[in-house]
Coordinates of C-alpha atoms in Angstrom, one line a residue:
Chain A
M1 CA -100.3 77.2 -2.2
T2 CA -97.6 77.2 0.2
L3 CA -95.2 76.1 -3.4
L4 CA -96.2 79.8 -4.4
A5 CA -96.0 81.5 -0.8
L6 CA -91.7 80.0 -0.5
C7 CA -91.2 81.0 -4.1
A8 CA -92.7 84.4 -3.1
R9 CA -88.9 85.4 -2.8
P10 CA -86.1 87.2 -4.7
T11 CA -84.3 84.5 -5.7
P12 CA -86.6 82.2 -7.5
I13 CA -88.5 85.4 -9.2
A14 CA -85.0 87.4 -10.1
L15 CA -84.6 83.3 -11.7
L16 CA -88.4 83.0 -13.3
L17 CA -87.7 86.4 -14.2
A18 CA -84.5 85.2 -16.5
F19 CA -85.7 81.7 -17.4
A20 CA -88.5 83.4 -19.1
V21 CA -85.9 86.0 -21.1
M22 CA -83.9 82.9 -22.4
A23 CA -87.2 81.8 -24.0
L24 CA -87.2 84.0 -26.3
I25 CA -84.0 83.8 -28.1
P26 CA -84.8 80.8 -30.4
L27 CA -87.8 84.3 -31.9
A28 CA -84.2 86.2 -32.6
R29 CA -83.5 83.1 -35.6
N30 CA -80.5 82.6 -35.0
P31 CA -79.3 79.5 -35.4
E32 CA -75.1 80.3 -33.7
L33 CA -77.4 81.7 -30.1
N34 CA -79.2 79.1 -30.5
G35 CA -76.5 76.8 -30.6
Y36 CA -74.5 79.0 -27.7
F37 CA -77.1 79.0 -25.1
L38 CA -77.5 75.1 -25.8
T39 CA -74.6 74.4 -24.8
L40 CA -75.0 76.9 -21.6
L41 CA -78.4 75.4 -20.8
D42 CA -76.5 71.8 -20.8
L43 CA -73.9 73.0 -18.6
M44 CA -75.8 75.1 -16.1
L45 CA -78.5 71.6 -15.9
L46 CA -75.4 69.3 -15.3
T47 CA -74.0 72.1 -12.5
Y48 CA -77.1 71.8 -10.7
S49 CA -77.1 68.2 -10.6
L50 CA -73.5 68.2 -9.4
N51 CA -74.5 70.5 -6.9
M52 CA -77.3 68.5 -5.2
V53 CA -74.6 66.1 -4.6
V54 CA -71.7 67.7 -4.1
G55 CA -73.3 71.3 -2.5
F56 CA -76.1 69.6 -0.4
S57 CA -74.6 66.7 0.9
G58 CA -71.2 67.5 0.7
Y59 CA -70.0 63.7 -1.5
L60 CA -68.0 64.6 -4.1
S61 CA -69.2 62.9 -6.9
F62 CA -66.1 63.4 -9.2
G63 CA -67.3 60.9 -12.2
H64 CA -70.9 62.5 -12.0
I65 CA -70.3 62.9 -16.0
V66 CA -71.8 59.1 -16.0
F67 CA -75.3 60.0 -15.7
W68 CA -75.5 62.6 -18.7
G69 CA -73.7 59.7 -20.8
L70 CA -76.1 57.2 -19.3
G71 CA -78.7 59.5 -20.7
G72 CA -77.4 59.8 -24.0
Y73 CA -76.7 56.4 -24.5
T74 CA -80.6 55.9 -23.4
A75 CA -81.7 58.2 -26.3
G76 CA -79.2 57.0 -28.7
M77 CA -80.2 53.4 -27.8
L78 CA -83.9 54.5 -27.8
V79 CA -83.8 55.6 -31.3
T80 CA -82.0 53.9 -33.0
T81 CA -83.6 50.5 -31.6
I82 CA -87.2 52.2 -32.5
G83 CA -86.2 53.6 -35.6
R84 CA -84.5 50.0 -37.1
A85 CA -88.1 48.7 -36.3
I86 CA -90.5 50.7 -38.2
A87 CA -87.6 51.1 -40.9
G88 CA -87.1 55.1 -40.7
E89 CA -87.4 58.3 -39.5
L90 CA -89.3 58.3 -35.9
T91 CA -93.1 59.2 -36.2
F92 CA -92.8 60.6 -32.7
S93 CA -90.4 63.9 -31.5
P94 CA -87.9 61.8 -30.4
Y95 CA -87.8 64.3 -27.5
L96 CA -90.2 62.7 -25.7
L97 CA -87.8 60.1 -25.1
V98 CA -85.8 62.3 -22.6
P99 CA -87.4 61.6 -19.5
L100 CA -86.9 58.4 -19.8
G101 CA -83.4 58.8 -20.4
G102 CA -83.3 60.6 -16.6
L103 CA -85.4 57.2 -15.2
V104 CA -82.4 55.4 -16.7
A105 CA -79.3 56.9 -14.8
S106 CA -81.7 57.5 -11.6
A107 CA -81.8 53.8 -12.2
F108 CA -78.3 53.6 -12.2
A109 CA -77.6 55.4 -9.5
A110 CA -80.2 53.9 -7.4
V111 CA -78.3 50.3 -8.1
I112 CA -75.1 52.1 -6.8
A113 CA -75.9 54.3 -4.4
Y114 CA -76.0 52.6 -1.6
P115 CA -73.0 50.7 -1.7
I116 CA -70.9 53.5 -2.9
L117 CA -72.6 56.1 -0.5
R118 CA -71.2 54.3 1.9
I119 CA -68.0 54.7 0.9
R120 CA -66.5 58.6 2.7
G121 CA -64.4 61.4 1.4
A122 CA -61.4 60.6 -0.7
Y123 CA -62.4 57.3 -1.4
F124 CA -66.0 58.6 -2.2
A125 CA -64.2 60.4 -5.1
I126 CA -62.1 58.2 -6.7
A127 CA -64.7 55.0 -6.8
T128 CA -67.0 57.0 -8.9
F129 CA -64.1 58.1 -11.0
S130 CA -63.3 54.7 -11.4
V131 CA -67.5 54.0 -12.2
N132 CA -67.2 56.4 -15.0
L133 CA -64.0 55.0 -16.1
A134 CA -65.8 51.3 -15.9
V135 CA -68.8 52.7 -17.1
Q136 CA -67.2 54.1 -20.3
T137 CA -65.1 51.1 -21.0
I138 CA -67.6 49.5 -21.1
F139 CA -69.7 51.4 -24.2
F140 CA -66.1 51.7 -25.9
N141 CA -65.8 48.3 -26.4
V142 CA -69.5 46.4 -26.7
P143 CA -70.4 46.6 -29.9
V144 CA -74.2 46.9 -29.2
F145 CA -73.2 50.6 -28.6
G146 CA -71.6 51.6 -31.6
G147 CA -67.9 51.1 -29.9
A148 CA -65.9 53.6 -30.1
E149 CA -66.8 55.3 -33.0
G150 CA -70.4 55.3 -31.5
L151 CA -74.1 56.1 -32.4
P152 CA -75.0 58.2 -35.4
L153 CA -78.8 59.2 -35.2
K154 CA -78.9 60.8 -38.6
R155 CA -80.9 57.7 -40.5
F156 CA -83.8 57.9 -38.2
M157 CA -84.6 61.8 -36.5
S158 CA -83.6 65.5 -38.3
Y159 CA -81.4 67.8 -36.3
Q160 CA -83.9 70.1 -34.9
I161 CA -82.2 72.5 -32.2
V162 CA -84.8 74.9 -31.2
P163 CA -86.9 71.6 -29.2
A164 CA -83.7 70.8 -27.6
F165 CA -83.1 74.3 -26.8
Y166 CA -86.6 74.3 -24.9
W167 CA -86.2 70.6 -23.0
L168 CA -83.0 71.8 -21.0
L169 CA -84.5 74.7 -20.3
A170 CA -87.7 73.2 -18.8
F171 CA -85.2 70.7 -17.1
G172 CA -82.9 73.4 -16.0
L173 CA -86.2 75.6 -14.2
L174 CA -87.1 72.0 -12.7
A175 CA -83.8 71.6 -11.4
F176 CA -83.5 74.8 -10.4
L177 CA -86.9 74.6 -8.6
S178 CA -86.4 70.8 -7.3
S179 CA -83.0 72.4 -5.6
Y180 CA -84.4 75.2 -4.2
L181 CA -87.5 73.3 -2.9
I182 CA -85.2 70.4 -1.2
L183 CA -83.5 72.8 0.8
R184 CA -86.7 73.4 2.0
I185 CA -87.7 70.1 3.2
K186 CA -86.9 67.8 5.7
L187 CA -84.7 65.9 3.0
G188 CA -82.9 69.7 3.0
Y189 CA -82.0 69.4 6.4
G190 CA -81.4 65.8 7.0
L191 CA -78.3 66.4 3.7
L192 CA -77.5 69.5 5.8
A193 CA -76.7 67.6 8.6
I194 CA -74.7 65.0 6.6
L195 CA -72.9 67.9 5.5
N196 CA -71.9 69.2 8.3
D197 CA -71.0 66.3 9.9
E198 CA -72.6 62.9 9.4
D199 CA -71.9 61.0 12.4
V200 CA -73.1 63.5 14.7
A201 CA -76.7 63.4 12.3
Q202 CA -76.5 59.5 12.4
T203 CA -76.2 59.5 16.3
M204 CA -78.9 61.6 16.8
G205 CA -81.8 59.8 14.6
V206 CA -81.3 61.6 11.4
N207 CA -81.9 58.8 8.6
T208 CA -78.6 59.4 6.6
T209 CA -78.6 56.2 3.9
L210 CA -81.8 57.3 2.8
Y211 CA -81.4 60.9 2.3
K212 CA -77.8 60.0 0.8
I213 CA -79.3 57.8 -1.8
L214 CA -82.9 60.4 -2.9
I215 CA -80.5 62.6 -3.3
Y216 CA -78.4 60.9 -5.5
I217 CA -81.0 59.4 -7.3
I218 CA -82.5 63.1 -7.6
A219 CA -78.8 64.4 -9.2
A220 CA -78.7 61.5 -11.7
F221 CA -82.0 62.2 -13.1
F222 CA -81.5 66.1 -14.2
A223 CA -77.8 64.7 -15.4
G224 CA -79.6 61.9 -17.8
A225 CA -82.3 64.2 -18.7
G226 CA -79.1 66.6 -19.9
G227 CA -77.1 63.9 -21.6
A228 CA -80.4 62.8 -23.4
V229 CA -80.7 66.3 -25.0
W230 CA -77.3 67.3 -25.8
A231 CA -77.3 63.5 -27.6
L232 CA -80.4 64.3 -29.5
A233 CA -79.3 68.0 -30.7
Q234 CA -76.0 66.6 -32.2
V235 CA -78.1 63.1 -33.6
F236 CA -74.7 61.2 -32.1
V237 CA -73.3 59.8 -29.5
D238 CA -70.4 58.0 -28.8
P239 CA -68.1 57.4 -25.0
E240 CA -66.7 60.8 -25.3
N241 CA -69.7 61.7 -23.6
F242 CA -68.2 60.0 -20.5
G243 CA -65.2 62.3 -21.1
I244 CA -63.4 64.6 -18.9
T245 CA -64.0 67.8 -20.4
R246 CA -67.4 68.2 -19.4
S247 CA -66.5 67.3 -15.8
I248 CA -64.2 70.1 -15.7
E249 CA -66.3 72.0 -16.8
M250 CA -69.2 71.2 -14.3
F251 CA -66.9 71.2 -11.7
V252 CA -65.6 74.6 -12.7
A253 CA -69.1 76.1 -13.3
M254 CA -69.8 75.4 -9.8
L255 CA -67.6 76.7 -7.8
L256 CA -67.6 80.3 -10.0
G257 CA -71.3 80.3 -9.1
G258 CA -70.8 78.7 -5.4
V259 CA -71.1 75.4 -4.2
G260 CA -74.3 74.2 -2.2
T261 CA -76.8 77.4 -3.3
T262 CA -79.1 77.7 -5.1
L263 CA -78.1 80.5 -7.5
G264 CA -74.6 79.4 -7.8
P265 CA -75.6 76.9 -10.4
F266 CA -77.2 79.5 -13.0
I267 CA -74.7 82.4 -12.4
G268 CA -71.7 79.8 -12.4
A269 CA -72.7 78.8 -16.6
F270 CA -72.8 82.3 -17.2
I271 CA -69.8 83.5 -16.1
Y272 CA -67.9 80.1 -16.9
F273 CA -69.2 81.3 -20.7
A274 CA -68.0 84.4 -19.9
I275 CA -64.3 83.7 -19.3
K276 CA -64.2 80.7 -21.5
D277 CA -65.2 83.2 -24.6
L278 CA -63.1 85.5 -23.4
L279 CA -59.7 83.0 -23.1
I280 CA -60.8 81.0 -25.9
I281 CA -60.0 84.1 -28.2
R282 CA -56.5 84.7 -27.1
F283 CA -55.6 81.5 -25.9
P284 CA -57.6 78.6 -28.1
H285 CA -55.2 75.9 -27.0
L286 CA -54.5 77.5 -23.2
H287 CA -58.1 77.7 -21.9
L288 CA -58.3 74.4 -19.6
V289 CA -54.9 75.0 -18.1
F290 CA -56.1 78.4 -16.8
F291 CA -59.5 76.9 -16.2
G292 CA -57.3 74.6 -13.5
G293 CA -55.7 77.9 -12.4
I294 CA -58.9 79.2 -12.0
I295 CA -60.3 76.0 -9.9
M296 CA -57.1 77.1 -7.3
I297 CA -57.3 80.4 -6.9
I298 CA -61.4 79.7 -5.6
V299 CA -60.5 77.4 -3.5
L300 CA -57.9 78.4 -1.8
F301 CA -59.0 82.2 -1.9
V302 CA -63.2 82.1 -2.4
P303 CA -64.8 78.7 -1.5
G304 CA -67.5 80.5 -1.2
G305 CA -67.7 81.6 -5.2
L306 CA -69.8 85.1 -6.2
V307 CA -72.7 83.7 -4.1
G308 CA -70.9 83.1 -1.2
A309 CA -68.3 86.5 -1.6
L310 CA -71.5 88.7 -1.9
R311 CA -73.2 87.0 1.1
Q312 CA -70.5 87.3 3.0
H313 CA -69.1 90.8 2.0
V314 CA -72.6 92.5 1.4
P315 CA -74.8 92.0 4.7
G316 CA -77.4 93.2 2.8
L317 CA -77.1 90.6 -0.2
R318 CA -77.7 87.8 2.6
R319 CA -80.9 87.7 2.9
I320 CA -81.7 88.0 -1.1
L321 CA -79.8 85.8 -2.5
E322 CA -79.6 82.2 -1.8
Chain B
M1 CA -50.0 27.0 -21.3
F2 CA -48.0 26.4 -17.9
A3 CA -45.2 28.9 -19.6
L4 CA -47.6 31.2 -20.4
L5 CA -48.6 32.0 -17.0
L6 CA -45.4 32.0 -16.1
Q7 CA -45.2 34.3 -18.7
V8 CA -48.0 37.0 -17.5
I9 CA -47.2 36.7 -14.0
A10 CA -43.9 37.6 -14.8
N11 CA -45.1 41.1 -17.0
G12 CA -47.6 41.8 -14.3
L13 CA -44.8 41.4 -11.6
L14 CA -42.3 44.1 -13.8
I15 CA -44.7 46.5 -14.7
G16 CA -46.7 46.4 -11.0
S17 CA -43.3 47.3 -9.1
I18 CA -43.5 50.4 -11.0
Y19 CA -46.8 51.0 -10.2
G20 CA -46.0 50.5 -6.5
L21 CA -43.3 53.0 -6.5
A22 CA -46.1 55.3 -8.2
A23 CA -48.4 54.6 -5.1
L24 CA -45.3 54.7 -2.6
G25 CA -45.3 58.6 -3.1
L26 CA -49.1 58.4 -2.9
T27 CA -49.6 56.6 -0.1
L28 CA -46.6 58.4 2.0
V29 CA -48.6 61.7 1.2
W30 CA -52.3 60.5 1.8
G31 CA -51.3 58.9 4.9
I32 CA -49.6 61.2 6.7
M33 CA -51.1 64.3 4.9
D34 CA -54.8 63.6 4.8
V35 CA -54.0 64.7 1.6
V36 CA -55.1 63.1 -1.6
N37 CA -53.3 64.3 -4.5
L38 CA -55.3 64.2 -8.4
A39 CA -52.7 65.0 -9.9
H40 CA -50.3 62.2 -9.1
G41 CA -50.8 60.9 -12.4
E42 CA -49.8 64.0 -13.4
F43 CA -46.8 64.2 -11.2
I44 CA -45.8 60.5 -13.1
L45 CA -45.8 62.4 -16.5
V46 CA -43.2 64.7 -15.8
G47 CA -41.1 61.9 -15.0
A48 CA -42.1 60.1 -18.1
Y49 CA -41.4 63.8 -20.7
L50 CA -38.2 64.6 -18.7
C51 CA -37.3 61.0 -20.3
Y52 CA -39.2 61.3 -23.1
W53 CA -37.5 64.5 -24.0
L54 CA -34.1 64.2 -22.6
F55 CA -34.0 60.7 -25.0
A56 CA -35.6 62.2 -28.4
G57 CA -34.3 66.3 -28.2
W58 CA -30.5 64.9 -27.0
G59 CA -29.8 61.5 -27.1
I60 CA -29.6 61.1 -23.5
S61 CA -29.4 57.8 -22.2
P62 CA -32.5 57.3 -20.3
L63 CA -30.6 56.2 -17.3
V64 CA -29.2 59.1 -16.6
S65 CA -32.5 60.6 -17.1
F66 CA -33.6 58.1 -14.3
A67 CA -31.2 59.7 -12.4
L68 CA -32.2 63.7 -13.0
S69 CA -35.2 62.8 -12.2
I70 CA -34.8 62.8 -8.4
P71 CA -33.7 66.4 -8.2
L72 CA -37.0 67.4 -10.5
G73 CA -38.7 65.3 -8.0
V74 CA -36.9 67.3 -5.4
L75 CA -37.5 70.8 -6.9
F76 CA -41.0 70.4 -8.5
G77 CA -42.5 68.7 -4.9
W78 CA -41.1 71.5 -2.4
L79 CA -42.6 73.9 -5.2
V80 CA -45.7 72.4 -5.0
H81 CA -46.2 72.2 -1.1
V82 CA -45.0 75.6 -0.5
V83 CA -47.1 77.1 -3.0
L84 CA -50.6 74.8 -2.5
I85 CA -50.2 72.1 -0.2
R86 CA -49.3 73.9 2.5
Q87 CA -52.2 76.0 2.5
V88 CA -55.1 73.0 2.3
V89 CA -53.0 70.8 5.6
G90 CA -56.1 69.9 7.5
K91 CA -58.9 71.1 5.6
P92 CA -61.8 69.1 4.6
A93 CA -61.1 66.2 2.3
L94 CA -63.6 68.9 -0.3
T95 CA -60.6 71.4 -0.2
T96 CA -57.8 68.8 -1.3
L97 CA -59.2 66.9 -3.3
L98 CA -61.0 70.2 -5.2
L99 CA -57.4 72.0 -5.2
T100 CA -55.2 69.0 -6.1
F101 CA -58.2 68.4 -9.1
G102 CA -57.3 72.1 -10.6
L103 CA -53.6 71.0 -10.3
S104 CA -53.9 68.6 -12.2
I105 CA -56.0 69.8 -15.3
L106 CA -53.9 72.9 -15.3
L107 CA -50.6 70.2 -15.4
N108 CA -52.7 68.4 -17.6
N109 CA -53.4 70.8 -20.2
L110 CA -49.3 72.2 -20.1
M111 CA -48.7 68.9 -21.5
L112 CA -50.8 68.5 -23.8
N113 CA -49.7 71.7 -25.0
I114 CA -46.0 71.1 -24.9
F115 CA -45.7 67.9 -25.8
T116 CA -48.9 67.3 -28.4
P117 CA -51.4 64.7 -27.5
D118 CA -49.0 62.2 -29.5
V119 CA -48.7 58.5 -28.0
R120 CA -45.0 58.2 -27.4
M121 CA -42.7 55.6 -26.3
I122 CA -38.8 55.2 -25.7
R123 CA -37.6 52.9 -27.9
W124 CA -34.2 52.1 -26.2
S125 CA -33.3 48.9 -25.1
Q126 CA -34.6 46.0 -27.3
Q127 CA -33.4 42.9 -25.8
S128 CA -34.6 40.9 -23.8
I129 CA -33.2 38.0 -21.5
L130 CA -34.9 34.6 -22.0
V131 CA -34.9 32.7 -18.6
G132 CA -35.8 29.0 -19.5
P133 CA -39.3 29.5 -21.2
L134 CA -40.1 33.4 -20.5
V135 CA -38.7 36.9 -22.1
L136 CA -37.7 39.3 -19.4
P137 CA -37.1 42.5 -21.5
S138 CA -34.3 44.0 -20.4
T139 CA -36.2 47.9 -20.3
R140 CA -38.1 45.9 -17.4
L141 CA -35.5 44.2 -15.5
I142 CA -33.5 47.4 -15.0
A143 CA -36.8 49.1 -13.6
F144 CA -37.3 46.5 -11.7
G145 CA -33.9 46.6 -9.8
I146 CA -34.5 50.4 -10.0
V147 CA -37.8 49.5 -7.9
L148 CA -36.0 47.3 -5.6
L149 CA -33.3 49.9 -4.7
L150 CA -35.8 52.5 -4.2
T151 CA -37.6 50.6 -1.8
A152 CA -34.8 49.5 0.3
A153 CA -33.5 53.2 0.7
L154 CA -36.9 54.2 1.5
Y155 CA -37.1 51.9 4.2
L156 CA -34.3 52.1 5.8
F157 CA -34.5 56.0 5.4
L158 CA -37.8 55.4 7.5
E159 CA -36.2 52.5 9.5
R160 CA -33.2 54.2 10.7
T161 CA -32.8 58.3 10.4
Y162 CA -34.7 61.1 12.3
P163 CA -36.3 62.6 10.1
G164 CA -37.2 59.1 9.0
R165 CA -39.1 58.5 12.4
G166 CA -40.7 61.7 12.5
I167 CA -42.4 61.1 9.1
R168 CA -43.5 57.3 11.6
A169 CA -44.1 58.9 14.4
L170 CA -46.3 61.8 12.1
M171 CA -48.2 58.8 10.7
Q172 CA -49.4 57.0 13.8
D173 CA -50.3 60.3 15.7
A174 CA -49.7 63.6 14.0
E175 CA -50.8 65.4 17.5
A176 CA -48.3 63.4 20.1
A177 CA -45.7 63.6 17.8
A178 CA -45.5 67.8 18.0
A179 CA -46.1 67.3 21.6
L180 CA -43.2 65.8 21.2
G181 CA -41.2 67.9 19.2
V182 CA -41.1 66.9 15.6
N183 CA -41.5 69.4 13.5
T184 CA -44.1 69.0 12.0
A185 CA -44.2 71.2 9.1
R186 CA -40.8 70.2 8.0
I187 CA -41.5 66.7 8.3
L188 CA -44.3 67.1 5.9
L189 CA -42.5 69.0 3.7
L190 CA -40.3 66.2 3.3
S191 CA -42.8 63.5 3.0
F192 CA -44.6 65.6 0.4
V193 CA -41.2 66.1 -1.4
I194 CA -40.4 62.2 -1.4
G195 CA -44.0 61.3 -2.6
T196 CA -42.9 63.7 -5.7
I197 CA -39.8 62.1 -6.3
F198 CA -41.4 58.6 -6.3
A199 CA -43.6 59.9 -8.7
V200 CA -41.6 61.5 -10.6
V201 CA -39.1 58.8 -11.4
A202 CA -41.5 55.9 -11.5
G203 CA -42.8 58.1 -14.2
A204 CA -39.5 57.9 -15.9
L205 CA -39.6 54.1 -15.7
V206 CA -42.8 54.0 -17.4
S207 CA -41.3 55.9 -20.1
V208 CA -39.9 53.2 -21.1
V209 CA -42.0 50.0 -21.1
L210 CA -44.7 51.8 -21.5
P211 CA -46.7 53.8 -23.6
F212 CA -48.0 57.0 -22.7
E213 CA -49.5 60.4 -23.3
P214 CA -50.9 63.0 -21.5
A215 CA -53.9 61.3 -21.7
S216 CA -52.7 59.1 -19.6
A217 CA -52.6 60.5 -16.3
L218 CA -55.9 59.2 -15.6
P219 CA -55.2 55.7 -15.9
L220 CA -52.1 55.7 -14.3
A221 CA -53.4 58.0 -11.4
I222 CA -56.6 55.4 -11.0
V223 CA -53.9 52.6 -10.5
A224 CA -51.7 53.8 -7.7
F225 CA -54.8 54.8 -6.1
V226 CA -56.4 51.2 -6.6
V227 CA -52.8 50.2 -5.7
V228 CA -52.9 52.6 -2.2
V229 CA -55.9 50.9 -1.2
V230 CA -55.2 47.2 -1.8
G231 CA -52.0 47.7 -0.1
G232 CA -53.4 49.4 2.9
L233 CA -53.2 53.5 3.5
G234 CA -49.7 54.7 4.6
R235 CA -48.1 51.2 4.6
P236 CA -45.3 51.6 1.4
L237 CA -44.7 47.9 2.0
G238 CA -48.1 46.9 1.5
A239 CA -48.5 49.6 -1.8
M240 CA -45.3 47.7 -3.4
L241 CA -47.4 43.9 -2.8
G242 CA -50.2 45.9 -3.4
G243 CA -48.2 47.3 -7.1
I244 CA -47.3 43.9 -8.0
L245 CA -51.0 42.6 -7.3
V246 CA -52.9 44.9 -9.3
G247 CA -50.0 45.0 -11.5
T248 CA -50.6 41.1 -12.7
V249 CA -54.5 41.5 -12.8
E250 CA -54.3 43.7 -15.4
S251 CA -51.8 41.1 -17.0
F252 CA -54.1 38.3 -16.7
T253 CA -56.9 40.4 -18.5
G254 CA -54.9 41.6 -21.4
T255 CA -54.1 38.4 -21.9
F256 CA -56.9 36.3 -21.2
I257 CA -59.7 38.6 -21.9
S258 CA -58.8 41.7 -23.7
Q259 CA -56.1 44.5 -23.1
A260 CA -59.2 47.3 -23.3
Y261 CA -60.6 46.0 -20.7
A262 CA -57.6 46.5 -18.6
P263 CA -58.8 49.6 -17.0
A264 CA -62.0 48.4 -16.3
T265 CA -60.9 45.6 -14.4
V266 CA -58.7 47.9 -12.3
S267 CA -61.6 50.1 -11.3
F268 CA -63.9 47.1 -10.7
L269 CA -60.6 46.0 -8.5
L270 CA -61.4 49.6 -6.7
I271 CA -64.7 48.9 -5.5
L272 CA -64.5 45.7 -4.9
F273 CA -61.7 46.5 -2.2
L274 CA -63.5 49.4 -1.0
L275 CA -67.0 48.1 -0.7
V276 CA -65.2 44.4 0.6
R277 CA -62.5 45.5 2.4
P278 CA -61.2 49.5 2.6
A279 CA -58.3 48.8 5.0
G280 CA -56.4 46.8 2.4
L281 CA -54.7 43.7 2.5
F282 CA -52.3 45.0 4.9
G283 CA -54.2 48.1 6.6
T284 CA -55.8 47.1 10.2
T285 CA -57.7 50.9 10.4
V286 CA -60.3 52.2 8.6
R287 CA -60.4 56.3 8.0

């Protein structure tokens, strides 16, 4: 009941409606449209995950893509192992493996969280960078994981985009609701204290270590689940799943929407795609150059992104946008 | 076996000294301004591509390009500092990191567009000098000489000149230095320009000893970060020794395990140092 009461506010209601409308998209039976929104939802889910760490705790998780890649490889490895064991196509929907992708990513986060979250600021950012690089190198070179060739899954499952779409939609909604709830429970207040001043928070008796580790594990789950869906939707996974492009995209989307807000990743993903579509037509190869510029402009002039800027300049929206 | 071991150490020393030079630039900027330049890898590549472009397009000797990379570094560093870095000095790490992250994406994709993703290497001088059982490629020896020269120049600059002392004063205590009349804004500009020069020159040296492509920016930047952490933040001498250590570790991995794992080993080294000895080998304080 309390959960319902919490959701009776403009932001969650609007987003629930938006997700409901998006659920109608596959009814148009347009494969191109499905593919477009699959990519958008994937980015949105990743951005929600990134925002939980960067936006809520202020820890700059630069290697965040590692969880997405691990989720993808978990799904890939499971499908090929089971497929080889039964010598043929999977007899159940491979998408049932998606939560396992999230769990493996969470488990990895849990293992590295304690040592890595003791490091702060730039050191943390670079350490997460290196973790991703090290993991990518391992997947690139160890034969079990298919090496540079990756793991083709075509022999064991068929290409199905509509279930992938609904899985991502469901996880996107879950990621939004989780973000919204986290900010309203003790965990959220603890993270806010860490964001403002970790030393002060610690002195005041906030269990900063626990909160940091918790949010890291939760965020990793969503990124891992997203990566698993993506691998299954592509029927393929390779070391590029740890690549830099998705990393850049999620940072741009998060900054465009508004760091630390629950509406930001949703709006950010849409703006990112709108800008990308505009740029790709005119500058097919230069669009990432522009995104580099966009990041700098946002950081220098609009650090709150769209949601932050609206909240700051339109007082009436402050209570509505969260 | 002993000869191989010596050769591996020599390779590590020669390549590592270039890493040290690249890291010198990073450690100055990071130590003084508390700005971590995530575009440092791209700054290095600016020098590498200058050297390559002049050599491949105009047949200009890399020796000339090494000299030319200094004024280019001055110009480039001044421009980036005035337009971007100056606005964020003293801001939280999130701001400075995201800003330089944006700059790195912009520069990297510009390079991809201008120079294509092809792997480049300057085939300049193929001779080697034999010292006992050791084979020392002349390009690496020349690069090593230039590194020693520039490091000595920086050391003298920091120890003997007024602006150099200003940089050291700012590194110790920015507020006290400002109160004693050090022109902080000017020293910050100067350090960023010097940092950029070292990155660009290191890049020019990289272009004659290692293959490179726009995607090399990330591994190069990571190596520079590792060296800074290993050597201790804001310690020029530490950066040089750290560079040689990292180069040797990389060389050992490449020879005895697999070249493919060299970048991962460097990453492990970084994480290990951050966890066990965050102040680095030669540092005493932890930020």
